[in-house]
Amino acid sequence: MRTARTGTLEIGFLHEGAEAGWPVVLTHGFPYDIHAFDEVVSPLARAGARVIVPYLRGFGPTRFLSSKTMRSGQQAALGHDLIDLLDALGIERAILAGYDWGGVASCVASALWPERVTGLVSYAGYDIVDVERLGHAFAPAMEREIWYQNLFQLERGRECLTLHRRELCRALWERWSPGWTFEESTFERTATSFDNPDFVDVVIHAYRFCFGTAAGDPALASFEARLAKKPTIGVPTLTLDGLRDPLKPGGTAHHASMFSARHEHRAVDCGHNLPWEAPHDFADAILTVRGWTG
């Protein structure tokens, strides 16, 4: 485990592989942490990669440098953090691979800073948040799946996450990955990351910003304005879907038009937590993109 200091954060990250290897950054989501990639890292390192797995803002050992910094969880903040991490590590370009919040971060960074991205692996599809769309209702079946996002719009949601974060997050693991059986020790190893002092503030802001009920960080307004225009992603990309993911019914193959460079889509028989449920498929997707880009 190492740390890197950016202008905003002290980021904790796992590093494996040769310093001179081809860089790849694996980014987790909510409510997960770097352990989601435990079985993805080694195949990449053996293939010559310099593997970097950071804890997102609000998770694990990652900390804000100043008490005055807004505890934003908005998409521009997540994407900017990835670019800041590359800068802190002296990495010019890297393959970015992520899912859930990590997929959002990787897509945002690829759209806004394509010169820094060699290639992209994204679960699920084009994962830049459409804030305008999220301000409107979904079909009842989908509203049932995103109950936690609706709850987080209320102060009782903040209270629930504060007091019952483990129970809430465990329920999401079980619901989103119906075919995945995990031991309690597996969950607890990750759940310690939710004890970060900024976890609740970052998570609540993330979902309120997505729903248009909370303002974003003014310093990121120009980036969010660009993202609102739904920019295409112009780096080589492989997108993934989990066939049993209740959050993505029908998958995201129809997102293909949002990728203007080489693009391939794959569906895997698993739930939402693809890197943990199907690590070999996730690693193979990264190695495929590496093969495209040399």
mmCIF file of C-alpha atoms in Angstrom:
data_model
loop_
_atom_site.group_PDB
_atom_site.id
_atom_site.type_symbol
_atom_site.label_atom_id
_atom_site.label_comp_id
_atom_site.label_asym_id
_atom_site.label_seq_id
_atom_site.Cartn_x
_atom_site.Cartn_y
_atom_site.Cartn_z
ATOM 1 C CA MET A 1 0.000 0.000 0.000
ATOM 2 C CA ARG A 2 1.282 3.448 -0.955
ATOM 3 C CA THR A 3 0.022 7.021 -0.875
ATOM 4 C CA ALA A 4 0.150 9.891 -3.344
ATOM 5 C CA ARG A 5 -0.602 13.533 -2.633
ATOM 6 C CA THR A 6 -2.585 15.623 -5.095
ATOM 7 C CA GLY A 7 -3.770 19.192 -4.685
ATOM 8 C CA THR A 8 -6.865 17.935 -2.865
ATOM 9 C CA LEU A 9 -6.276 14.443 -1.516
ATOM 10 C CA GLU A 10 -3.849 12.045 0.059
ATOM 11 C CA ILE A 11 -4.799 8.974 -1.962
ATOM 12 C CA GLY A 12 -4.151 5.484 -0.660
ATOM 13 C CA PHE A 13 -3.512 2.955 -3.408
ATOM 14 C CA LEU A 14 -2.285 -0.552 -4.046
ATOM 15 C CA HIS A 15 0.673 -0.874 -6.396
ATOM 16 C CA GLU A 16 1.771 -4.103 -8.032
ATOM 17 C CA GLY A 17 4.054 -4.852 -10.956
ATOM 18 C CA ALA A 18 7.192 -3.262 -12.332
ATOM 19 C CA GLU A 19 7.550 0.533 -12.139
ATOM 20 C CA ALA A 20 8.478 0.476 -15.818
ATOM 21 C CA GLY A 21 5.409 -1.564 -16.782
ATOM 22 C CA TRP A 22 2.484 -0.319 -18.854
ATOM 23 C CA PRO A 23 0.215 1.630 -16.459
ATOM 24 C CA VAL A 24 -3.343 0.592 -15.701
ATOM 25 C CA VAL A 25 -5.575 2.151 -13.038
ATOM 26 C CA LEU A 26 -8.389 0.007 -11.587
ATOM 27 C CA THR A 27 -11.133 2.007 -9.893
ATOM 28 C CA HIS A 28 -13.829 0.601 -7.610
ATOM 29 C CA GLY A 29 -17.369 1.746 -6.958
ATOM 30 C CA PHE A 30 -19.899 2.166 -4.168
ATOM 31 C CA PRO A 31 -20.183 0.312 -1.863
ATOM 32 C CA TYR A 32 -16.962 -1.528 -2.627
ATOM 33 C CA ASP A 33 -13.220 -0.871 -2.356
ATOM 34 C CA ILE A 34 -9.911 -2.009 -3.824
ATOM 35 C CA HIS A 35 -10.469 -5.645 -2.765
ATOM 36 C CA ALA A 36 -12.901 -5.988 -5.670
ATOM 37 C CA PHE A 37 -9.795 -6.313 -7.844
ATOM 38 C CA ASP A 38 -7.901 -8.829 -5.703
ATOM 39 C CA GLU A 39 -8.018 -11.489 -8.424
ATOM 40 C CA VAL A 40 -7.603 -9.046 -11.318
ATOM 41 C CA VAL A 41 -4.276 -7.546 -10.267
ATOM 42 C CA SER A 42 -1.950 -10.546 -10.533
ATOM 43 C CA PRO A 43 -2.775 -11.563 -14.147
ATOM 44 C CA LEU A 44 -2.144 -7.983 -15.231
ATOM 45 C CA ALA A 45 1.139 -7.723 -13.343
ATOM 46 C CA ARG A 46 2.297 -10.997 -14.876
ATOM 47 C CA ALA A 47 1.510 -9.519 -18.295
ATOM 48 C CA GLY A 48 3.854 -6.606 -17.626
ATOM 49 C CA ALA A 49 1.437 -4.057 -16.194
ATOM 50 C CA ARG A 50 2.108 -1.466 -13.552
ATOM 51 C CA VAL A 51 -1.156 -1.892 -11.672
ATOM 52 C CA ILE A 52 -2.510 0.975 -9.559
ATOM 53 C CA VAL A 53 -5.670 0.471 -7.503
ATOM 54 C CA PRO A 54 -6.727 3.633 -5.620
ATOM 55 C CA TYR A 55 -9.264 4.114 -2.870
ATOM 56 C CA LEU A 56 -11.807 6.681 -4.026
ATOM 57 C CA ARG A 57 -12.376 9.896 -2.096
ATOM 58 C CA GLY A 58 -14.334 9.042 1.024
ATOM 59 C CA PHE A 59 -13.124 5.435 1.147
ATOM 60 C CA GLY A 60 -10.446 3.641 3.145
ATOM 61 C CA PRO A 61 -7.243 5.584 3.861
ATOM 62 C CA THR A 62 -7.824 8.311 1.248
ATOM 63 C CA ARG A 63 -8.161 11.689 2.995
ATOM 64 C CA PHE A 64 -8.894 15.300 2.074
ATOM 65 C CA LEU A 65 -5.962 17.596 2.782
ATOM 66 C CA SER A 66 -8.123 20.484 3.971
ATOM 67 C CA SER A 67 -11.198 20.631 6.159
ATOM 68 C CA LYS A 68 -12.411 23.473 3.908
ATOM 69 C CA THR A 69 -12.581 21.350 0.735
ATOM 70 C CA MET A 70 -16.104 20.462 -0.329
ATOM 71 C CA ARG A 71 -16.809 16.752 0.244
ATOM 72 C CA SER A 72 -18.096 16.384 -3.271
ATOM 73 C CA GLY A 73 -18.921 13.029 -4.790
ATOM 74 C CA GLN A 74 -19.893 14.393 -8.202
ATOM 75 C CA GLN A 75 -18.620 12.767 -11.370
ATOM 76 C CA ALA A 76 -16.223 15.563 -12.360
ATOM 77 C CA ALA A 77 -14.507 15.237 -8.981
ATOM 78 C CA LEU A 78 -14.058 11.481 -9.424
ATOM 79 C CA GLY A 79 -12.660 11.847 -12.932
ATOM 80 C CA HIS A 80 -10.397 14.720 -11.961
ATOM 81 C CA ASP A 81 -9.025 12.642 -9.079
ATOM 82 C CA LEU A 82 -7.806 10.018 -11.564
ATOM 83 C CA ILE A 83 -5.944 12.599 -13.629
ATOM 84 C CA ASP A 84 -4.494 14.151 -10.477
ATOM 85 C CA LEU A 85 -3.288 10.705 -9.412
ATOM 86 C CA LEU A 86 -1.550 10.180 -12.754
ATOM 87 C CA ASP A 87 0.131 13.563 -12.315
ATOM 88 C CA ALA A 88 1.248 12.719 -8.781
ATOM 89 C CA LEU A 89 2.774 9.445 -9.981
ATOM 90 C CA GLY A 90 4.427 10.990 -13.028
ATOM 91 C CA ILE A 91 2.395 8.871 -15.454
ATOM 92 C CA GLU A 92 1.737 10.453 -18.829
ATOM 93 C CA ARG A 93 -0.933 7.996 -20.066
ATOM 94 C CA ALA A 94 -2.648 4.907 -18.680
ATOM 95 C CA ILE A 95 -5.384 2.407 -19.376
ATOM 96 C CA LEU A 96 -8.339 3.180 -17.115
ATOM 97 C CA ALA A 97 -10.670 0.402 -15.998
ATOM 98 C CA GLY A 98 -13.552 0.733 -13.571
ATOM 99 C CA TYR A 99 -17.078 -0.160 -12.584
ATOM 100 C CA ASP A 100 -19.903 1.616 -10.776
ATOM 101 C CA TRP A 101 -18.397 4.914 -9.479
ATOM 102 C CA GLY A 102 -15.079 3.758 -10.907
ATOM 103 C CA GLY A 103 -16.690 3.355 -14.314
ATOM 104 C CA VAL A 104 -18.042 6.891 -14.034
ATOM 105 C CA ALA A 105 -14.601 8.212 -13.055
ATOM 106 C CA SER A 106 -12.884 6.360 -15.896
ATOM 107 C CA CYS A 107 -15.417 7.501 -18.515
ATOM 108 C CA VAL A 108 -15.249 11.112 -17.322
ATOM 109 C CA ALA A 109 -11.453 11.157 -17.430
ATOM 110 C CA SER A 110 -11.472 9.550 -20.887
ATOM 111 C CA ALA A 111 -13.983 12.076 -22.241
ATOM 112 C CA LEU A 112 -12.393 15.198 -20.764
ATOM 113 C CA TRP A 113 -8.693 14.262 -20.877
ATOM 114 C CA PRO A 114 -8.343 11.736 -23.731
ATOM 115 C CA GLU A 115 -4.675 12.657 -24.206
ATOM 116 C CA ARG A 116 -4.002 11.051 -20.811
ATOM 117 C CA VAL A 117 -5.837 7.793 -21.519
ATOM 118 C CA THR A 118 -4.366 4.938 -23.560
ATOM 119 C CA GLY A 119 -7.564 2.902 -23.476
ATOM 120 C CA LEU A 120 -10.696 2.312 -21.423
ATOM 121 C CA VAL A 121 -12.538 -0.659 -19.915
ATOM 122 C CA SER A 122 -15.939 0.435 -18.632
ATOM 123 C CA TYR A 123 -18.660 -1.412 -16.804
ATOM 124 C CA ALA A 124 -21.466 -0.557 -17.751
ATOM 125 C CA GLY A 125 -21.105 1.142 -21.104
ATOM 126 C CA TYR A 126 -21.052 4.921 -21.440
ATOM 127 C CA ASP A 127 -21.197 5.719 -17.738
ATOM 128 C CA ILE A 128 -21.180 9.507 -17.716
ATOM 129 C CA VAL A 129 -24.082 10.602 -15.524
ATOM 130 C CA ASP A 130 -27.017 12.256 -17.266
ATOM 131 C CA VAL A 131 -28.028 14.614 -14.463
ATOM 132 C CA GLU A 132 -30.974 16.020 -16.400
ATOM 133 C CA ARG A 133 -32.415 12.531 -16.981
ATOM 134 C CA LEU A 134 -32.015 11.517 -13.342
ATOM 135 C CA GLY A 135 -34.211 14.414 -12.337
ATOM 136 C CA HIS A 136 -37.175 12.505 -13.783
ATOM 137 C CA ALA A 137 -38.926 9.276 -12.847
ATOM 138 C CA PHE A 138 -38.058 5.782 -14.025
ATOM 139 C CA ALA A 139 -40.437 2.854 -14.369
ATOM 140 C CA PRO A 140 -41.498 1.462 -10.974
ATOM 141 C CA ALA A 141 -39.320 -1.643 -11.386
ATOM 142 C CA MET A 142 -36.204 0.531 -11.657
ATOM 143 C CA GLU A 143 -37.334 2.878 -8.880
ATOM 144 C CA ARG A 144 -37.456 -0.206 -6.663
ATOM 145 C CA GLU A 145 -33.814 -1.006 -7.495
ATOM 146 C CA ILE A 146 -32.570 2.513 -6.754
ATOM 147 C CA TRP A 147 -34.407 2.833 -3.444
ATOM 148 C CA TYR A 148 -31.175 3.783 -1.700
ATOM 149 C CA GLN A 149 -30.612 6.716 -4.079
ATOM 150 C CA ASN A 150 -34.098 8.004 -3.333
ATOM 151 C CA LEU A 151 -33.510 7.522 0.394
ATOM 152 C CA PHE A 152 -30.272 9.510 0.212
ATOM 153 C CA GLN A 153 -32.176 12.573 -0.981
ATOM 154 C CA LEU A 154 -33.574 12.918 2.556
ATOM 155 C CA GLU A 155 -31.824 13.667 5.813
ATOM 156 C CA ARG A 156 -33.185 10.382 7.129
ATOM 157 C CA GLY A 157 -31.058 8.796 4.374
ATOM 158 C CA ARG A 158 -27.958 10.488 5.740
ATOM 159 C CA GLU A 159 -28.901 9.241 9.205
ATOM 160 C CA CYS A 160 -29.484 5.713 7.920
ATOM 161 C CA LEU A 161 -26.118 5.592 6.150
ATOM 162 C CA THR A 162 -24.394 7.023 9.214
ATOM 163 C CA LEU A 163 -25.942 4.597 11.698
ATOM 164 C CA HIS A 164 -26.412 1.499 9.529
ATOM 165 C CA ARG A 165 -23.808 1.735 6.794
ATOM 166 C CA ARG A 166 -22.739 -1.909 7.027
ATOM 167 C CA GLU A 167 -26.280 -3.288 6.913
ATOM 168 C CA LEU A 168 -27.249 -0.993 4.041
ATOM 169 C CA CYS A 169 -24.152 -1.751 1.981
ATOM 170 C CA ARG A 170 -24.396 -5.481 2.602
ATOM 171 C CA ALA A 171 -27.999 -5.426 1.373
ATOM 172 C CA LEU A 172 -26.824 -3.799 -1.866
ATOM 173 C CA TRP A 173 -24.125 -6.445 -2.365
ATOM 174 C CA GLU A 174 -26.718 -9.200 -2.013
ATOM 175 C CA ARG A 175 -29.338 -7.549 -4.218
ATOM 176 C CA TRP A 176 -26.992 -6.591 -7.036
ATOM 177 C CA SER A 177 -25.134 -9.918 -7.281
ATOM 178 C CA PRO A 178 -27.835 -12.594 -6.932
ATOM 179 C CA GLY A 179 -25.543 -15.450 -7.975
ATOM 180 C CA TRP A 180 -22.534 -14.487 -5.858
ATOM 181 C CA THR A 181 -21.977 -16.085 -2.475
ATOM 182 C CA PHE A 182 -19.470 -14.313 -0.256
ATOM 183 C CA GLU A 183 -18.252 -14.936 3.264
ATOM 184 C CA GLU A 184 -18.831 -12.453 6.061
ATOM 185 C CA SER A 185 -15.076 -11.938 6.355
ATOM 186 C CA THR A 186 -14.987 -10.900 2.688
ATOM 187 C CA PHE A 187 -17.578 -8.207 3.305
ATOM 188 C CA GLU A 188 -15.957 -7.022 6.531
ATOM 189 C CA ARG A 189 -12.570 -6.625 4.855
ATOM 190 C CA THR A 190 -14.143 -4.071 2.526
ATOM 191 C CA ALA A 191 -16.578 -2.590 5.063
ATOM 192 C CA THR A 192 -13.706 -1.087 7.028
ATOM 193 C CA SER A 193 -13.312 1.306 4.088
ATOM 194 C CA PHE A 194 -16.740 2.736 4.922
ATOM 195 C CA ASP A 195 -15.396 3.995 8.266
ATOM 196 C CA ASN A 196 -13.608 6.819 6.442
ATOM 197 C CA PRO A 197 -14.685 10.091 8.152
ATOM 198 C CA ASP A 198 -15.826 11.555 4.822
ATOM 199 C CA PHE A 199 -17.671 8.466 3.551
ATOM 200 C CA VAL A 200 -21.190 9.600 4.395
ATOM 201 C CA ASP A 201 -20.746 13.170 3.131
ATOM 202 C CA VAL A 202 -19.213 12.056 -0.181
ATOM 203 C CA VAL A 203 -21.829 9.365 -0.820
ATOM 204 C CA ILE A 204 -24.789 11.585 0.035
ATOM 205 C CA HIS A 205 -23.476 14.403 -2.148
ATOM 206 C CA ALA A 206 -22.816 12.034 -5.033
ATOM 207 C CA TYR A 207 -26.438 10.920 -5.257
ATOM 208 C CA ARG A 208 -27.943 14.301 -4.515
ATOM 209 C CA PHE A 209 -25.834 15.894 -7.231
ATOM 210 C CA CYS A 210 -26.866 13.152 -9.679
ATOM 211 C CA PHE A 211 -30.530 13.840 -8.916
ATOM 212 C CA GLY A 212 -30.039 17.582 -9.264
ATOM 213 C CA THR A 213 -30.941 18.261 -5.618
ATOM 214 C CA ALA A 214 -27.486 19.473 -4.514
ATOM 215 C CA ALA A 215 -25.120 21.958 -6.112
ATOM 216 C CA GLY A 216 -21.720 20.830 -7.255
ATOM 217 C CA ASP A 217 -18.305 22.186 -6.405
ATOM 218 C CA PRO A 218 -18.009 25.582 -8.175
ATOM 219 C CA ALA A 219 -14.425 24.723 -9.103
ATOM 220 C CA LEU A 220 -15.749 21.847 -11.234
ATOM 221 C CA ALA A 221 -18.617 23.706 -12.938
ATOM 222 C CA SER A 222 -16.888 24.017 -16.310
ATOM 223 C CA PHE A 223 -16.219 20.273 -16.415
ATOM 224 C CA GLU A 224 -19.806 19.437 -15.527
ATOM 225 C CA ALA A 225 -21.016 21.773 -18.271
ATOM 226 C CA ARG A 226 -18.953 19.817 -20.792
ATOM 227 C CA LEU A 227 -20.227 16.502 -19.455
ATOM 228 C CA ALA A 228 -23.835 17.692 -19.700
ATOM 229 C CA LYS A 229 -23.347 17.855 -23.479
ATOM 230 C CA LYS A 230 -22.741 14.060 -23.498
ATOM 231 C CA PRO A 231 -19.338 14.105 -25.199
ATOM 232 C CA THR A 232 -18.332 10.996 -27.078
ATOM 233 C CA ILE A 233 -15.365 9.036 -25.794
ATOM 234 C CA GLY A 234 -12.546 8.931 -28.331
ATOM 235 C CA VAL A 235 -10.163 6.358 -26.860
ATOM 236 C CA PRO A 236 -10.138 2.596 -27.616
ATOM 237 C CA THR A 237 -12.800 1.115 -25.345
ATOM 238 C CA LEU A 238 -14.130 -2.261 -24.294
ATOM 239 C CA THR A 239 -17.435 -2.133 -22.429
ATOM 240 C CA LEU A 240 -18.850 -4.846 -20.190
ATOM 241 C CA ASP A 241 -22.261 -5.838 -18.858
ATOM 242 C CA GLY A 242 -23.355 -8.315 -16.202
ATOM 243 C CA LEU A 243 -26.301 -10.307 -17.499
ATOM 244 C CA ARG A 244 -27.774 -10.632 -13.989
ATOM 245 C CA ASP A 245 -27.251 -7.035 -12.910
ATOM 246 C CA PRO A 246 -30.623 -5.634 -11.770
ATOM 247 C CA LEU A 247 -29.310 -2.071 -12.143
ATOM 248 C CA LYS A 248 -28.735 -2.536 -15.893
ATOM 249 C CA PRO A 249 -31.696 -4.509 -17.256
ATOM 250 C CA GLY A 250 -31.158 -5.208 -20.928
ATOM 251 C CA GLY A 251 -27.520 -4.158 -20.771
ATOM 252 C CA THR A 252 -25.745 -1.264 -22.424
ATOM 253 C CA ALA A 253 -24.832 -2.527 -25.903
ATOM 254 C CA HIS A 254 -26.908 0.343 -27.313
ATOM 255 C CA HIS A 255 -24.290 2.802 -25.977
ATOM 256 C CA ALA A 256 -21.959 1.926 -28.871
ATOM 257 C CA SER A 257 -22.544 5.222 -30.677
ATOM 258 C CA MET A 258 -20.993 7.106 -27.742
ATOM 259 C CA PHE A 259 -17.563 5.648 -28.512
ATOM 260 C CA SER A 260 -15.850 7.133 -31.548
ATOM 261 C CA ALA A 261 -12.663 5.031 -31.510
ATOM 262 C CA ARG A 262 -12.317 1.254 -31.609
ATOM 263 C CA HIS A 263 -15.027 -0.297 -29.443
ATOM 264 C CA GLU A 264 -16.097 -3.778 -28.406
ATOM 265 C CA HIS A 265 -18.897 -4.842 -26.079
ATOM 266 C CA ARG A 266 -19.047 -8.035 -24.022
ATOM 267 C CA ALA A 267 -21.706 -9.516 -21.748
ATOM 268 C CA VAL A 268 -20.711 -11.729 -18.804
ATOM 269 C CA ASP A 269 -22.928 -14.087 -16.822
ATOM 270 C CA CYS A 270 -22.689 -12.315 -13.473
ATOM 271 C CA GLY A 271 -24.208 -9.517 -11.433
ATOM 272 C CA HIS A 272 -23.166 -5.921 -10.825
ATOM 273 C CA ASN A 273 -19.869 -6.634 -9.067
ATOM 274 C CA LEU A 274 -18.153 -7.963 -12.182
ATOM 275 C CA PRO A 275 -14.459 -7.653 -11.194
ATOM 276 C CA TRP A 276 -15.101 -9.728 -8.083
ATOM 277 C CA GLU A 277 -17.596 -12.167 -9.597
ATOM 278 C CA ALA A 278 -15.765 -12.660 -12.902
ATOM 279 C CA PRO A 279 -12.185 -11.428 -12.394
ATOM 280 C CA HIS A 280 -10.750 -13.306 -15.352
ATOM 281 C CA ASP A 281 -13.249 -11.655 -17.716
ATOM 282 C CA PHE A 282 -12.352 -8.227 -16.341
ATOM 283 C CA ALA A 283 -8.630 -8.871 -16.626
ATOM 284 C CA ASP A 284 -9.044 -10.260 -20.147
ATOM 285 C CA ALA A 285 -10.906 -7.101 -21.199
ATOM 286 C CA ILE A 286 -7.956 -4.991 -20.029
ATOM 287 C CA LEU A 287 -5.450 -7.243 -21.771
ATOM 288 C CA THR A 288 -7.520 -7.002 -24.954
ATOM 289 C CA VAL A 289 -7.376 -3.202 -24.865
ATOM 290 C CA ARG A 290 -3.647 -3.420 -24.137
ATOM 291 C CA GLY A 291 -3.298 -5.573 -27.258
ATOM 292 C CA TRP A 292 -5.099 -2.966 -29.343
ATOM 293 C CA THR A 293 -2.928 -0.126 -28.117
ATOM 294 C CA GLY A 294 0.417 -1.899 -27.948
#
